[in-house]
XYZ file of C-alpha atoms in Angstrom:
403
model
C 17.317 -23.932 19.841
C 16.411 -24.426 16.169
C 14.613 -21.403 14.743
C 12.631 -20.679 11.596
C 12.410 -17.214 10.119
C 9.299 -15.571 8.706
C 9.259 -12.218 6.880
C 5.958 -10.385 7.212
C 4.040 -7.140 7.497
C 1.022 -8.430 9.449
C -1.051 -5.544 8.138
C -3.165 -6.905 9.753
C -2.276 -10.374 11.096
C -4.848 -12.804 9.691
C -5.624 -16.505 9.866
C -3.387 -17.300 6.895
C -0.425 -15.884 8.803
C -1.249 -18.093 11.782
C -1.480 -21.102 9.442
C 2.052 -20.389 8.162
C 3.471 -20.391 11.704
C 1.606 -23.619 12.498
C 2.953 -25.269 9.342
C 6.494 -24.166 10.163
C 6.345 -26.102 13.434
C 4.632 -29.075 11.819
C 7.395 -29.343 9.233
C 10.391 -28.478 11.439
C 9.313 -29.756 14.843
C 7.075 -28.490 17.658
C 9.954 -26.943 19.613
C 11.093 -24.808 16.689
C 11.374 -21.137 17.576
C 9.654 -18.681 15.217
C 11.593 -15.472 14.535
C 9.657 -12.888 12.538
C 11.159 -9.887 10.790
C 8.246 -7.464 10.473
C 7.835 -4.105 8.762
C 7.317 -1.301 11.252
C 4.826 1.511 10.706
C 5.174 1.569 6.908
C 4.560 -1.194 4.393
C 6.150 -2.185 1.119
C 3.254 -1.201 -1.141
C 3.823 2.424 -0.081
C 1.382 3.105 2.751
C 0.961 3.422 6.489
C 0.388 0.211 8.424
C -3.242 0.157 9.558
C -2.128 -0.355 13.185
C 1.173 0.459 14.849
C 4.105 -1.916 14.942
C 4.013 -2.472 18.700
C 0.421 -3.744 18.592
C 1.027 -5.926 15.539
C 4.213 -7.431 16.980
C 2.558 -8.278 20.296
C -0.364 -9.858 18.413
C 2.114 -11.954 16.426
C 3.688 -13.314 19.617
C 0.249 -14.125 20.997
C -0.513 -15.961 17.742
C 2.471 -18.281 17.463
C 5.628 -16.218 16.961
C 8.343 -16.195 19.623
C 10.452 -13.196 18.666
C 9.592 -10.240 16.423
C 12.349 -8.026 15.033
C 11.721 -4.778 13.180
C 12.597 -4.384 9.514
C 13.836 -0.766 9.461
C 11.902 1.665 7.314
C 14.512 2.099 4.526
C 14.006 -1.604 3.662
C 10.288 -1.758 4.493
C 9.652 0.970 1.882
C 11.846 -0.593 -0.764
C 11.415 -2.690 -3.880
C 10.703 -6.385 -3.442
C 14.435 -6.995 -3.931
C 15.455 -4.470 -1.263
C 12.712 -5.593 1.111
C 13.824 -9.220 0.833
C 17.531 -8.416 1.088
C 17.125 -6.380 4.284
C 14.853 -8.906 5.962
C 17.008 -11.915 5.052
C 20.104 -10.107 6.307
C 18.356 -9.484 9.639
C 17.500 -13.181 9.939
C 21.028 -14.227 8.967
C 22.483 -11.811 11.507
C 20.641 -13.516 14.364
C 22.893 -16.545 13.913
C 19.938 -18.637 15.079
C 17.722 -19.110 12.016
C 18.127 -22.251 9.901
C 15.092 -21.979 7.589
C 13.085 -19.201 5.971
C 9.428 -20.236 5.787
C 7.119 -18.436 3.356
C 3.758 -18.808 1.666
C 3.801 -19.814 -1.986
C 1.212 -20.374 -4.673
C 3.348 -23.191 -6.101
C 4.264 -24.671 -2.725
C 7.696 -25.840 -3.898
C 10.952 -23.983 -3.186
C 12.991 -25.757 -5.911
C 11.655 -23.848 -8.980
C 11.833 -20.594 -7.005
C 15.508 -21.238 -6.279
C 16.097 -21.994 -9.981
C 14.497 -18.653 -10.877
C 16.714 -16.906 -8.337
C 19.868 -18.476 -9.797
C 18.851 -17.504 -13.332
C 18.108 -13.906 -12.323
C 21.561 -13.663 -10.744
C 23.348 -15.262 -13.713
C 25.516 -13.397 -16.229
C 23.151 -14.480 -18.985
C 20.160 -12.597 -17.595
C 21.090 -8.866 -18.007
C 21.495 -9.074 -21.814
C 18.128 -10.813 -22.112
C 16.530 -8.147 -19.913
C 18.027 -5.286 -21.968
C 16.714 -6.882 -25.136
C 13.185 -7.138 -23.743
C 13.276 -3.628 -22.248
C 13.432 -2.191 -25.765
C 9.819 -3.290 -26.267
C 8.609 -0.752 -23.676
C 6.340 -2.972 -21.582
C 6.014 -2.930 -17.799
C 9.070 -4.132 -15.921
C 7.374 -7.248 -14.443
C 6.306 -8.390 -17.928
C 9.733 -7.654 -19.378
C 11.527 -9.521 -16.593
C 9.327 -12.599 -16.945
C 9.923 -12.801 -20.714
C 13.660 -12.449 -20.186
C 13.569 -15.236 -17.619
C 11.561 -17.469 -19.963
C 14.501 -17.290 -22.364
C 16.663 -19.014 -19.735
C 14.268 -21.395 -17.953
C 11.305 -23.649 -18.740
C 8.108 -21.628 -18.865
C 6.660 -23.468 -15.849
C 9.603 -22.278 -13.724
C 9.612 -18.711 -15.025
C 5.860 -18.574 -14.402
C 6.632 -18.019 -10.723
C 7.111 -14.337 -11.559
C 3.440 -14.105 -12.566
C 2.266 -15.060 -9.059
C 2.587 -12.434 -6.292
C 3.694 -14.644 -3.390
C 6.079 -16.617 -5.572
C 7.510 -13.394 -7.016
C 8.481 -12.231 -3.534
C 9.682 -15.737 -2.673
C 12.080 -15.612 -5.628
C 13.542 -12.422 -4.136
C 13.899 -14.257 -0.823
C 15.770 -17.053 -2.592
C 18.075 -14.532 -4.262
C 18.858 -12.980 -0.890
C 19.365 -16.406 0.723
C 22.201 -17.363 -1.635
C 25.279 -17.976 0.497
C 23.466 -17.274 3.775
C 23.264 -20.871 4.998
C 19.496 -20.455 5.547
C 17.284 -22.935 3.683
C 14.055 -21.873 1.917
C 10.883 -23.738 2.905
C 7.743 -23.078 0.856
C 4.290 -23.638 2.337
C 1.286 -23.707 -0.047
C -0.786 -20.574 0.408
C -4.337 -21.243 1.568
C -7.455 -19.257 0.818
C -7.727 -16.007 -1.124
C -4.868 -14.838 -3.319
C -2.486 -12.113 -2.212
C -3.984 -8.634 -2.789
C -7.300 -10.264 -3.652
C -10.577 -8.844 -2.405
C -12.012 -12.329 -2.106
C -12.393 -14.658 0.869
C -11.543 -18.313 0.259
C -11.877 -21.215 2.651
C -12.346 -18.884 5.612
C -9.097 -17.071 4.770
C -8.977 -13.488 3.503
C -5.980 -11.539 2.267
C -4.750 -8.595 4.316
C -5.767 -6.252 1.480
C -9.349 -7.563 1.620
C -9.447 -7.030 5.391
C -8.096 -3.475 5.029
C -10.734 -2.739 2.397
C -13.444 -3.933 4.790
C -12.060 -1.697 7.535
C -12.133 1.288 5.166
C -15.784 0.531 4.368
C -16.658 0.526 8.051
C -17.202 -3.264 8.209
C -15.014 -3.519 11.278
C -16.460 -6.523 13.055
C -16.586 -8.595 9.876
C -12.991 -7.621 9.093
C -11.717 -8.411 12.573
C -13.477 -11.776 12.439
C -11.044 -12.700 9.651
C -8.009 -11.656 11.702
C -6.149 -13.694 14.272
C -8.034 -13.262 17.582
C -5.028 -11.548 19.191
C -4.877 -9.092 16.276
C -8.580 -8.298 16.572
C -8.162 -7.632 20.298
C -5.080 -5.473 19.687
C -6.802 -3.474 16.953
C -9.791 -2.712 19.160
C -7.454 -1.530 21.920
C -5.492 0.652 19.474
C -8.673 2.162 18.091
C -9.950 2.925 21.604
C -6.634 4.630 22.392
C -6.808 6.800 19.255
C -3.923 5.044 17.498
C -5.899 3.157 14.823
C -6.731 3.062 12.065
C -3.788 4.903 10.562
C -4.633 6.136 7.077
C -3.196 8.288 4.352
C -6.417 10.294 4.258
C -5.705 11.573 7.772
C -2.473 13.323 6.793
C -2.703 13.768 3.036
C -2.135 17.512 3.237
C 0.938 17.016 5.436
C 2.362 14.701 2.769
C 1.508 17.126 -0.054
C 3.045 20.022 1.874
C 6.301 18.102 2.268
C 6.358 17.244 -1.440
C 5.895 20.886 -2.432
C 9.083 21.757 -0.563
C 11.149 19.453 -2.757
C 13.209 20.700 -5.671
C 13.828 18.822 -8.903
C 17.193 17.493 -7.709
C 15.507 16.037 -4.607
C 13.169 14.008 -6.787
C 16.062 13.040 -9.076
C 17.850 11.378 -6.160
C 14.806 9.140 -5.584
C 14.389 8.059 -9.207
C 16.560 4.961 -9.357
C 15.385 4.188 -12.889
C 17.095 7.357 -14.211
C 14.439 7.629 -16.893
C 13.050 11.077 -16.143
C 10.272 9.948 -13.845
C 11.509 12.512 -11.304
C 10.618 15.381 -13.651
C 7.000 14.225 -13.753
C 6.951 14.045 -9.954
C 8.489 17.494 -9.581
C 6.063 19.191 -11.972
C 2.956 17.456 -10.668
C 3.777 17.820 -6.951
C 3.773 21.608 -7.345
C 0.047 21.744 -8.071
C -1.611 18.398 -7.256
C -4.451 18.836 -4.756
C -4.483 15.153 -3.783
C -2.144 12.192 -3.900
C -4.539 10.411 -6.251
C -4.212 13.361 -8.647
C -0.430 13.314 -8.302
C -0.125 9.584 -8.996
C -2.544 9.795 -11.930
C -0.359 12.502 -13.486
C 2.873 10.599 -12.914
C 1.944 7.004 -13.721
C 3.171 5.293 -16.867
C 2.738 1.809 -18.305
C 6.256 0.862 -17.275
C 6.085 1.536 -13.515
C 3.836 -0.282 -11.019
C 1.763 1.998 -8.805
C 3.465 0.581 -5.698
C 6.824 1.886 -6.891
C 5.380 5.388 -7.359
C 3.778 5.278 -3.921
C 7.102 4.241 -2.375
C 8.769 7.244 -4.017
C 6.124 9.483 -2.456
C 6.658 7.993 0.991
C 10.447 8.087 0.755
C 10.163 11.752 -0.185
C 7.746 12.437 2.684
C 10.002 10.742 5.242
C 13.279 12.118 3.884
C 14.718 8.656 3.276
C 17.762 8.026 1.092
C 16.987 6.814 -2.447
C 17.863 3.212 -1.582
C 18.606 1.324 1.633
C 22.275 0.746 2.517
C 23.578 -2.315 0.645
C 25.212 -3.714 3.773
C 21.834 -4.220 5.447
C 20.418 -3.124 8.817
C 22.874 -1.839 11.426
C 21.151 -3.510 14.397
C 18.375 -5.930 15.334
C 15.583 -4.131 17.157
C 13.289 -6.299 19.270
C 9.592 -5.421 19.057
C 8.110 -8.344 21.006
C 9.046 -11.697 22.535
C 7.701 -14.470 24.747
C 9.554 -16.932 26.987
C 10.977 -18.911 24.097
C 11.837 -15.649 22.366
C 13.793 -14.385 25.357
C 15.684 -17.712 25.355
C 16.521 -17.106 21.699
C 17.725 -13.612 22.603
C 19.946 -15.058 25.304
C 21.517 -17.383 22.728
C 21.942 -14.495 20.289
C 24.393 -12.885 22.701
C 26.849 -15.451 21.332
C 25.580 -15.865 17.770
C 24.297 -12.477 16.552
C 26.391 -10.634 13.975
C 24.668 -7.317 14.762
C 23.905 -5.484 18.025
C 20.528 -6.438 19.503
C 18.482 -3.449 20.679
C 15.979 -3.976 23.468
C 16.266 -0.407 24.808
C 16.231 2.480 22.317
C 18.743 4.492 24.348
C 21.324 1.731 23.796
C 21.707 2.885 20.185
C 23.710 5.841 21.494
C 26.498 3.391 22.344
C 26.650 2.149 18.756
C 28.348 3.627 15.721
C 27.194 6.592 13.622
C 25.521 4.354 11.016
C 23.278 2.745 13.637
C 22.475 6.116 15.159
C 21.540 7.593 11.769
C 19.302 4.621 11.035
C 17.506 4.866 14.366
C 17.124 8.603 13.864
C 15.393 7.959 10.533
C 13.131 5.411 12.221
C 12.230 7.803 15.046
C 11.386 10.571 12.564
C 9.278 8.179 10.505
C 7.389 7.166 13.661
C 6.675 10.813 14.509
C 5.270 11.357 11.018
C 3.263 8.129 11.268
C 1.502 9.635 14.281
C -0.053 12.245 11.958
C -1.893 9.429 10.150
C -3.550 8.259 13.391
C -6.843 9.573 14.818
C -5.034 11.037 17.868
C -1.392 11.841 17.044
C -0.678 12.631 20.702
C -1.516 9.017 21.635
C 1.364 7.544 19.603
C 4.431 6.983 21.820
C 7.840 8.341 20.870
C 10.290 5.807 19.439
C 12.956 6.798 21.961
C 10.730 5.743 24.860
C 9.227 2.538 23.442
C 10.636 -0.832 24.468
C 9.593 -4.313 23.353
C 6.421 -6.089 24.457
C 7.305 -9.128 26.578
C 4.437 -11.612 26.542
C 4.625 -13.825 29.615
C 3.494 -17.411 29.827
C 3.136 -17.990 26.085
C 5.505 -19.975 23.875
C 4.427 -20.956 20.399
C-alpha cells in the first residue's frame, strides 16, 4: 500500500490539518495511506499540548489519518532541525512512506529543496560565521547567509514559518528516498491570531481556549477533535496548561546547578549562566524568561531549555533517531500498514508498552524518559490522577473508518 507521511502536533487538530490530509489523497490517489508522526504531550514551541496525545491521535484517525506514530519527547522538544530529523527518520523507518506532505506558504517544494541543499553545502558555514559577527538574531543571520548563495526569492522561504520548517524537512529527507510534496497553506498564517477563510491557526484556537471561548474555539477544530476535547475536559485531563504546574517547574529548576544548565546550552555562549542565576529567584516563568532573553535567541528556544530542564532530558536528541516506532492510533487501513511494516520497518514497532522490555537499553532508556515526561504532564492537567500511566496505555484502534 502506498503511504504518505505527515509530521504534525495537532495541538489541536483543526480544519487546515484535515485539508492537508484530503489534499494528500487528491494528489497521490484515494487509496493512499496516511501515516502521521505526531508530537506526544509536549510541543516544539516549548509547552504542554493542550490535550493528551491519546485523544489527539484518535481524533486524527477519525479525521483522515490511518496510522499515528509518536514522535518521542527528546525530538518533540527540539529545534526545528532536530524535530524534523527525528520525525523524518521515523517515517523512513516504516519502510512504507513514499512522500512527505506538508503545508507551505509558497506551495512549491523545489525552492525549499534548493534551500536545503544550500544550507548543507560547504559554502554555507563560512557565510554564516561572517553574518554572526553582526550580532543579530539567528533566523535573520541565517537568511542573510543563505541569500549570499541563492536568489533572494528562494532564500525568502526562511522568512515564512511553514516554509522554514519545510526546509528542515527537506534537509532531513536528503538520501531517504522519500519525496517532498508541498501543499499551499489555506487560511490564517501559522502562529497568527487571525481566522482566514474559515481556517484558524492552532495558536489562535489555543488563545481562544485560554480566554474561555471554548465553543467558538472548538467550532474551528475538526469535529472529532472537538468531541475528543470535550471528553478529555469532562474526565479532568484537559486543558493542560503551564499555569497549572508552574511552581512544580520552578521547583525543579531551583534544584539545578550551573553545570546542569551548561549541558543544555548548545550555543555555548553563556546563556546557561543567565538561566542559573535567574532560576534561583524567579517567582514565575515569565519573570525567568524576561531575565534570560536576548536579541539573539528566539523565545521558543528558551522555553525548550526550560522544559528540557524540567523533564531531565539530555541536551540534544540522539543523532541516530528514535529507537522504536510507537503506535498511538490506527484504523483498518492503518492496521494493514502495520502488518506490512513487519517486513519493511527498520525499527521495532511498539503496540504494547511492556514490549519495550524486550528491546535494547537505548530503547528502554527512551521509553523511560517518555514515561517520566507523561507523569509530569499529568501535573499540568486539571485532575492529575485522571491521566493514565504510559506503561499501561496502548493504542486507540478505530474500527470501521479508513481515510
